[in-house]
Coordinates of C-alpha atoms in Angstrom, one line a residue:
X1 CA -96.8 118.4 18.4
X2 CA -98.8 121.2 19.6
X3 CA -97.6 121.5 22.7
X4 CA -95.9 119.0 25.6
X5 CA -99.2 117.0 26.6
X6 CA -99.3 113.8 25.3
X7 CA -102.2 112.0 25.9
X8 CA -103.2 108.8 27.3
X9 CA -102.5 106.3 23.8
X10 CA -105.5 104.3 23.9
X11 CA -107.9 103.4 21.5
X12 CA -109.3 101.6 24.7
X13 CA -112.3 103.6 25.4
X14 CA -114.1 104.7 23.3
X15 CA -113.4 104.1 19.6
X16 CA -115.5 104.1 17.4
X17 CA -118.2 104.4 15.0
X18 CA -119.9 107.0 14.8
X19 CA -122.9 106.4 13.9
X20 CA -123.1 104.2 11.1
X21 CA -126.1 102.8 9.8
X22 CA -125.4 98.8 9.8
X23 CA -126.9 97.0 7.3
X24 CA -127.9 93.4 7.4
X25 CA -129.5 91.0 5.5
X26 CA -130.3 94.0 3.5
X27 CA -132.3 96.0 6.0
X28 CA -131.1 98.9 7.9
X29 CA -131.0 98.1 11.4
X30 CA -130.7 100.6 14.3
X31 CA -128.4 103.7 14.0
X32 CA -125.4 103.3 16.3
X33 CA -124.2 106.8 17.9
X34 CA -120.1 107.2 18.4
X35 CA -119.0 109.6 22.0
X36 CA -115.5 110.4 22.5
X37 CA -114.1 111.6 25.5
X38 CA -110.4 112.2 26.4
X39 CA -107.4 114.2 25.7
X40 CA -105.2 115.6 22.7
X41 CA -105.1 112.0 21.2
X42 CA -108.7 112.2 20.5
X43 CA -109.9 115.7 20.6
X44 CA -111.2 116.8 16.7
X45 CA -111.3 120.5 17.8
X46 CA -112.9 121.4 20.5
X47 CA -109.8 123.7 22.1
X48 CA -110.4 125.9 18.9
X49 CA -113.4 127.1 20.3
X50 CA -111.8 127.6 23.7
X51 CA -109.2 130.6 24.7
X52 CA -106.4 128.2 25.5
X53 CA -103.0 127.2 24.9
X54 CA -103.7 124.1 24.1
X55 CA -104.3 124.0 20.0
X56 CA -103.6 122.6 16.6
X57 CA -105.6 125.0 14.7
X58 CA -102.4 126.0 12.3
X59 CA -100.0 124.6 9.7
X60 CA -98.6 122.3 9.7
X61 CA -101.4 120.7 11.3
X62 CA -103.5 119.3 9.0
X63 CA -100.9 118.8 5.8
X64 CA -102.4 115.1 5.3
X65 CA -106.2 116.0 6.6
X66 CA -108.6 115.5 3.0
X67 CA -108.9 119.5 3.0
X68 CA -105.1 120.4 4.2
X69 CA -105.8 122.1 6.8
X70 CA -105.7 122.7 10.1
X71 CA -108.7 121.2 12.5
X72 CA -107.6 121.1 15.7
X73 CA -106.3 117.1 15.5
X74 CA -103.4 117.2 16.9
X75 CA -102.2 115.1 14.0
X76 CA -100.8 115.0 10.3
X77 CA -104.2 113.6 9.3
X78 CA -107.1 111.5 10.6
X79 CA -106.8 110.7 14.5
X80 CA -108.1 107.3 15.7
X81 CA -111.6 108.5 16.2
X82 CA -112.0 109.2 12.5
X83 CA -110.4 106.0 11.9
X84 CA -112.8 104.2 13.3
X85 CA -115.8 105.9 12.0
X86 CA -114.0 105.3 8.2
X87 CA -113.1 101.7 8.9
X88 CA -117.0 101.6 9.8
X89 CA -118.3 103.0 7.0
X90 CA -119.3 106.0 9.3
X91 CA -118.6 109.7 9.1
X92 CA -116.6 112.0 12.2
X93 CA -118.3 112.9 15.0
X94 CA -118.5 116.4 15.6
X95 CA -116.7 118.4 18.2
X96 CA -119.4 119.1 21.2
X97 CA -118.3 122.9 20.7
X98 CA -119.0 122.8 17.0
X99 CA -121.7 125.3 15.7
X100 CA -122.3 122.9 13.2
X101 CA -123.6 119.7 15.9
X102 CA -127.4 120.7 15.6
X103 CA -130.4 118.7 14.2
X104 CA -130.0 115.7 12.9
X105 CA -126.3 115.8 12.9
X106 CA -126.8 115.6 16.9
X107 CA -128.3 112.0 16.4
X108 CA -124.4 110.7 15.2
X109 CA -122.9 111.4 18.6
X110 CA -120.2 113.6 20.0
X111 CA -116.9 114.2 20.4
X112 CA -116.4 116.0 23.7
X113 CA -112.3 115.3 23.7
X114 CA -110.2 118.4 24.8
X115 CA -106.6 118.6 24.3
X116 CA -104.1 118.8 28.3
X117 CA -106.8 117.4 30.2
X118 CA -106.2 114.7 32.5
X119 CA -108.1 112.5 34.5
X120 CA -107.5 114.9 37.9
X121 CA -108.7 118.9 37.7
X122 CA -105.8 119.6 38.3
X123 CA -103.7 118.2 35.0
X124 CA -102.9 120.9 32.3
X125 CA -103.5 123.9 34.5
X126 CA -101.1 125.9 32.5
X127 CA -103.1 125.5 29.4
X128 CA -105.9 127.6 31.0
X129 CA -109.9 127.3 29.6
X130 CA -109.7 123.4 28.9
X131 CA -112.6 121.2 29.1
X132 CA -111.7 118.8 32.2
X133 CA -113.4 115.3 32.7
X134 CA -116.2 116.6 34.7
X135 CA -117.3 119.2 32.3
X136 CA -117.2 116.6 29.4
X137 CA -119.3 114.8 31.2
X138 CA -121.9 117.2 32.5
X139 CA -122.1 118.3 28.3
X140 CA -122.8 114.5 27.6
X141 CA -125.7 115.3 30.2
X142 CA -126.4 118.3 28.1
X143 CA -126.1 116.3 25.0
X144 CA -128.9 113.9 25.8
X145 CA -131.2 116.7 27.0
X146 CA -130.8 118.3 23.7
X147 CA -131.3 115.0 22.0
X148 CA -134.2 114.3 24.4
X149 CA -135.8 117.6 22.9
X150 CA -135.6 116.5 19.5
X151 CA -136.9 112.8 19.5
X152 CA -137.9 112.1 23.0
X153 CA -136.3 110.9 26.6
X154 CA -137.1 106.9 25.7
X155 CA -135.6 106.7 22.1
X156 CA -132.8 108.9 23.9
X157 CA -132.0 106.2 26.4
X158 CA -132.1 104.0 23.4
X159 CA -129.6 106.0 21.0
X160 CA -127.3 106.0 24.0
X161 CA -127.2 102.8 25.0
X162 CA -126.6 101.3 22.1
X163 CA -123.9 103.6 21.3
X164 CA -120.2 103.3 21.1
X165 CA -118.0 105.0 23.6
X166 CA -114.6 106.2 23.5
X167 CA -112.4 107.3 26.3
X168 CA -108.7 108.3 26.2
X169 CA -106.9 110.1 29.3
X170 CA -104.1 109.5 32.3
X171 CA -101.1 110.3 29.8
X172 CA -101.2 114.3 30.6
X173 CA -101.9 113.0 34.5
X174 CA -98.0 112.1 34.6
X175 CA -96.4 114.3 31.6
X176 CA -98.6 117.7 32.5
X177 CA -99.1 117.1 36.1
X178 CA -96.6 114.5 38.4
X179 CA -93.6 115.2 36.1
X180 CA -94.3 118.6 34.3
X181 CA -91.8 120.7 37.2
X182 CA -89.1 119.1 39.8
X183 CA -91.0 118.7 42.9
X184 CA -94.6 119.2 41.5
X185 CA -96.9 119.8 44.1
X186 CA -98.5 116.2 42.9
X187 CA -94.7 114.4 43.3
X188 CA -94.1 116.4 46.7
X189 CA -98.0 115.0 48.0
X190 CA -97.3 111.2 46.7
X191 CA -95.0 108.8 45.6
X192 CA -95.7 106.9 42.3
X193 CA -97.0 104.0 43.3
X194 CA -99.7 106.0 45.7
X195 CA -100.2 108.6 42.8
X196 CA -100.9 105.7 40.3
X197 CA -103.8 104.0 42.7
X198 CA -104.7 107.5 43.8
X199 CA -105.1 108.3 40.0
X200 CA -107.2 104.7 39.3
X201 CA -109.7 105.5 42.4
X202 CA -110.6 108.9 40.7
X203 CA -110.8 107.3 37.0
X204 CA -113.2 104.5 38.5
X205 CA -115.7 107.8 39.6
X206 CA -115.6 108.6 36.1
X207 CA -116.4 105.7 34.5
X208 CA -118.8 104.6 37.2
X209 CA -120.2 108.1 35.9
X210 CA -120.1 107.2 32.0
X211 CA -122.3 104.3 33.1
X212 CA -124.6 106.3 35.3
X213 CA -125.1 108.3 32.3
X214 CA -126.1 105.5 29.8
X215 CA -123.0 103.8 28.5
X216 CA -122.8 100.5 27.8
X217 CA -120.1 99.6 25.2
X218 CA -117.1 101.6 26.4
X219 CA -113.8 101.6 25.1
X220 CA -111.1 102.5 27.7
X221 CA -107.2 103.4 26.2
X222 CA -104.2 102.9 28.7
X223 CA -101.4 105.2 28.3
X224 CA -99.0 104.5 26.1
X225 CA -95.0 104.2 26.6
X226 CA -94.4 107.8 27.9
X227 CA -90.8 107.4 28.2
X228 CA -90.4 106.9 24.5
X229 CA -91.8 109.9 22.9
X230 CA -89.8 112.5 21.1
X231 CA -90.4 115.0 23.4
X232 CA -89.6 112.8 26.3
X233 CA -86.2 111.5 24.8
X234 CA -85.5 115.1 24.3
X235 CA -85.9 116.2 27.9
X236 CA -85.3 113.4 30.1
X237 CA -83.8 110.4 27.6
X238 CA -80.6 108.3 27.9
X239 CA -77.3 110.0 26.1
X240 CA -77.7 107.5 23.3
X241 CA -81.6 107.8 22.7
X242 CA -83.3 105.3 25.5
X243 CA -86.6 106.2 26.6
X244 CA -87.1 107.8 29.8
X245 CA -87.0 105.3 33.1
X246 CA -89.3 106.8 35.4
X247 CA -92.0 107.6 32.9
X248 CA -92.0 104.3 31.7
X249 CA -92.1 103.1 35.3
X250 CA -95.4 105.3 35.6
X251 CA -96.8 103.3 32.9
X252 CA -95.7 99.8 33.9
X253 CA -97.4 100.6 37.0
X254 CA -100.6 102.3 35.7
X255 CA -101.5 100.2 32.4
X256 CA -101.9 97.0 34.9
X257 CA -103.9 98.9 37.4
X258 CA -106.3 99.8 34.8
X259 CA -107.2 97.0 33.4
X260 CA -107.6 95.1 36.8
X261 CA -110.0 98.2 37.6
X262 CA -111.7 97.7 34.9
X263 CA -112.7 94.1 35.2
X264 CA -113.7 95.2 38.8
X265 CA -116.0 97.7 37.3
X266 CA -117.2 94.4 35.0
X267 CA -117.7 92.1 37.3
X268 CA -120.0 94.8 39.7
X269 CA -122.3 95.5 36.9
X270 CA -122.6 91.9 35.8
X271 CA -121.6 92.7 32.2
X272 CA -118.7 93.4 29.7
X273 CA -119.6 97.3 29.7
X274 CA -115.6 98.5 29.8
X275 CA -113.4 97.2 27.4
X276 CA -109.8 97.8 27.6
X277 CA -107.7 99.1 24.9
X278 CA -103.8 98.0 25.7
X279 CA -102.7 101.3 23.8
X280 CA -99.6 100.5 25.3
X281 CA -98.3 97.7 23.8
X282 CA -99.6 98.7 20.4
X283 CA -97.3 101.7 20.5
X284 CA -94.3 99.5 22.3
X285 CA -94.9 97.2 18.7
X286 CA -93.4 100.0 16.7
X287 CA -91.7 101.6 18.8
X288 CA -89.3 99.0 19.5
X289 CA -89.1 97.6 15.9
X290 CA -89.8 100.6 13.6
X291 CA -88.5 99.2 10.6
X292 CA -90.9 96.4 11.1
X293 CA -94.2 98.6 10.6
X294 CA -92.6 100.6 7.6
X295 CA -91.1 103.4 9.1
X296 CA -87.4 104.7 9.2
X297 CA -87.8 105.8 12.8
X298 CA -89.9 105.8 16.0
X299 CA -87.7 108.6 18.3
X300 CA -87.6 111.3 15.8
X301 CA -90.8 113.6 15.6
X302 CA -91.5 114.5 11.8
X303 CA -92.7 118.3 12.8
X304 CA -90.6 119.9 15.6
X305 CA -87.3 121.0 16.6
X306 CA -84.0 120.4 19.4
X307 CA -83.2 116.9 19.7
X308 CA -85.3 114.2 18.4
X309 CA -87.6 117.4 16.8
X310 CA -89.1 116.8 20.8
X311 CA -88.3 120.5 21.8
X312 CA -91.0 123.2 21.5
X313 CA -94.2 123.5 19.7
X314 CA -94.8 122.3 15.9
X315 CA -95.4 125.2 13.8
X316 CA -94.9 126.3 10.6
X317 CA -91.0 127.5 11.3
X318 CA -90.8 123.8 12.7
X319 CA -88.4 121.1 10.8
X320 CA -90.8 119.3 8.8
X321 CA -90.3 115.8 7.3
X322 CA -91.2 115.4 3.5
X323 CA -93.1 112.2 3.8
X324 CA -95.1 111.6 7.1
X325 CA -95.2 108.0 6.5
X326 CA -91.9 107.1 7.2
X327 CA -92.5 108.5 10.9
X328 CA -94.3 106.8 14.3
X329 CA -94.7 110.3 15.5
X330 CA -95.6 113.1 13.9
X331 CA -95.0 115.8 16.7
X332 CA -93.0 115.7 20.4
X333 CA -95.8 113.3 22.1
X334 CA -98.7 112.5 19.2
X335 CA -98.7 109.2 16.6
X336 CA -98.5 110.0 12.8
X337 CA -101.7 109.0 10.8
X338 CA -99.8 105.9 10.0
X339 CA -99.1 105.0 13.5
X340 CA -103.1 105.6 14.0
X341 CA -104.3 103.4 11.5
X342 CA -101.5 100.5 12.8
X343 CA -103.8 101.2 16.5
X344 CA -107.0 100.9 14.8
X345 CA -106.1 97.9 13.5
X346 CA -105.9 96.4 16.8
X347 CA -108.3 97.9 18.4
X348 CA -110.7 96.3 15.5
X349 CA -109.2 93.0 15.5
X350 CA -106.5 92.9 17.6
X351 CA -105.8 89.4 20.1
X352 CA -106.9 89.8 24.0
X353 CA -103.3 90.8 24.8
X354 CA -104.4 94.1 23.3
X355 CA -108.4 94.4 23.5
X356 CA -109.5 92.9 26.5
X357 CA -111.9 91.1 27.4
X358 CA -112.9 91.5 23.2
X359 CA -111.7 93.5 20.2
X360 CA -114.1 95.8 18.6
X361 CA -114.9 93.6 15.9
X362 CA -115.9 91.0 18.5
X363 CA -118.6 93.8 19.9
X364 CA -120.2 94.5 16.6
X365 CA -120.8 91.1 15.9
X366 CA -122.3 90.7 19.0
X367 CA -123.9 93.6 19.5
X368 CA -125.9 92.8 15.9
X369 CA -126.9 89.4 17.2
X370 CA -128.7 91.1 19.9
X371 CA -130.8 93.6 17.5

């Protein structure tokens, strides 16, 4: 991977479409917009536009990506944003940064992702000029002020509320924050159990935020099994390859907070605005029974280096595996394109022990009903 910040797995929040045209009955019906907020698992390259450590704007980056090259998805090839806007006929939403998001191209949403945040200002320090929650927030402000410009504040309301929301953060809160150094100023303040409902109350601002702001359909990723990536089997991992204890703990105790938050968050506003994405247990799927989703091995990273390939940044002196396929992750902390599209799957169909309280299919059927 890029560098040692994995991110919150989730397809929870947010995924999805950007801006498709649906089509019923033969009619085009309204335009659906796509927003993505989050971390490296979702970012489509804003951090090349920012002076910061955190990139993937170089080979091998990008080897499976249609052009080959390099975009600043911290991936092989498509992330789980443009997964979802392929599996819905859609095409990727731009990064917020982009020179490119202007005119009409502003009308299919946003991606405002940017790799080592966290959900507290305070994750990812070391990678410098990042854009934190906050800030991807006030540009979602900025966003609909620019749209507002363009077609007017009431079709702006519209185009927002009927969008589709992404959100996928809290992983780099414990990897790049809690348990980046021995005695972390974070570790030293709180134990984990306090740090993991100290973490929940500051998410719920957020999202209680997203809402303020005009979402209504958001999908909300948990963090996926921490201990288990390469990079944390190559620092902190049993002798024979088990995943870490502790960050697994972290998860165990966060995945179940969030989800309980989030029906909280439901049941205030009276509707099914936050649907949660049990990124968790998708990843545990494979992880624990690789062989099972067609790949040879779900501890070894296919681009990287030290044990496990976890060690270090993946670059082009990196070891690099011939066929990206065969592996659940392609760098120290980030999901192959294969492991991606395996996420998708659920998040599009998947049972309510992964999408709660609906899967994403669920929503667009209902959603249409409604039009």
């Amino acid at each position: 991977m890029a560098m040692p910040f994995p991110s919150s797995f989730v397809v929870t929040l947010g995924v999805l479409l950007v801006v498709g045209v649906i089509v019923q009955q033969g009619e085009a019906k309204a335009i659906r917009a796509f927003f993505v907020f989050g971390d490296s698992l979702v970012d489509s390259g804003n951090n090349n536009y920012l002076a910061t450590t955190a990139r993937a704007d170089s080979p091998p980056y990008g080897i499976d990506y249609p052009t080959r090259r390099p975009t600043g998805r911290f991936s092989n090839g498509l992330n789980i944003p443009d997964l979802i806007s392929q599996r819905l006929g859609g095409e990727s939403v731009l990064p917020y940064l982009s020179p490119q998001l202007r005119g009409d191209k502003l009308l299919v949403g946003a991606n405002f992702a940017s790799a080592g945040i966290g959900i507290l200002n305070d994750t990812g320090t070391q990678f410098l000029n990042i854009i934190r929650m906050y800030r991807q927030l006030d540009y979602f402000q900025e966003y609909q002020e620019r749209v507002s410009s363009r077609i007017g504040v009431a079709k702006t309301k519209t185009l927002v509320n009927k969008a589709l929301v992404l959100i996928t953060v809290g992983g780099n809160d414990f990897v790049n924050n809690y348990y980046l150094v021995p005695y972390s100023a974070r570790s030293r303040q709180y134990s984990l159990p306090d740090y993991v409902k100290f973490l929940i109350i500051e998410y719920r601002k957020l999202l209680q935020r997203v809402y303020d702001l005009g979402g209504r359909r958001v999908i909300v990723t948990g963090t996926g099994p921490l201990g288990c990536v390469p990079a944390e089997l190559a620092m902190r991992g049993g002798t024979n390859g088990e995943c870490s204890d502790e960050l697994q703990r972290a998860a165990a105790l966060y995945n179940p907070q969030l989800l309980h938050m989030l029906q909280g968050l439901n049941n205030k506003i009276g509707k099914n605005v936050f649907i949660a994405a049990n990124t968790g247990q998708m990843h545990t799927n494979f992880i624990t029974n690789p062989t099972a989703y067609g790949f040879t091995t779900s501890k070894v990273a296919c681009c990287g280096q030290g044990p496990y390939n976890g060690l270090g940044l993946c670059t082009p002196l990196s070891n690099l595996c011939p066929n990206r396929k065969l592996y659940a992750f392609w760098d120290s902390f980030h999901p192959s394109e294969k492991a991606n599209k395996l996420i998708v799957n659920q998040i599009m169909s998947g049972s309510t022990r992964f999408m709660n309280p609906m899967n994403l299919t669920t929503i667009l059927a209902l959603d249409a009903s409604k039009s």
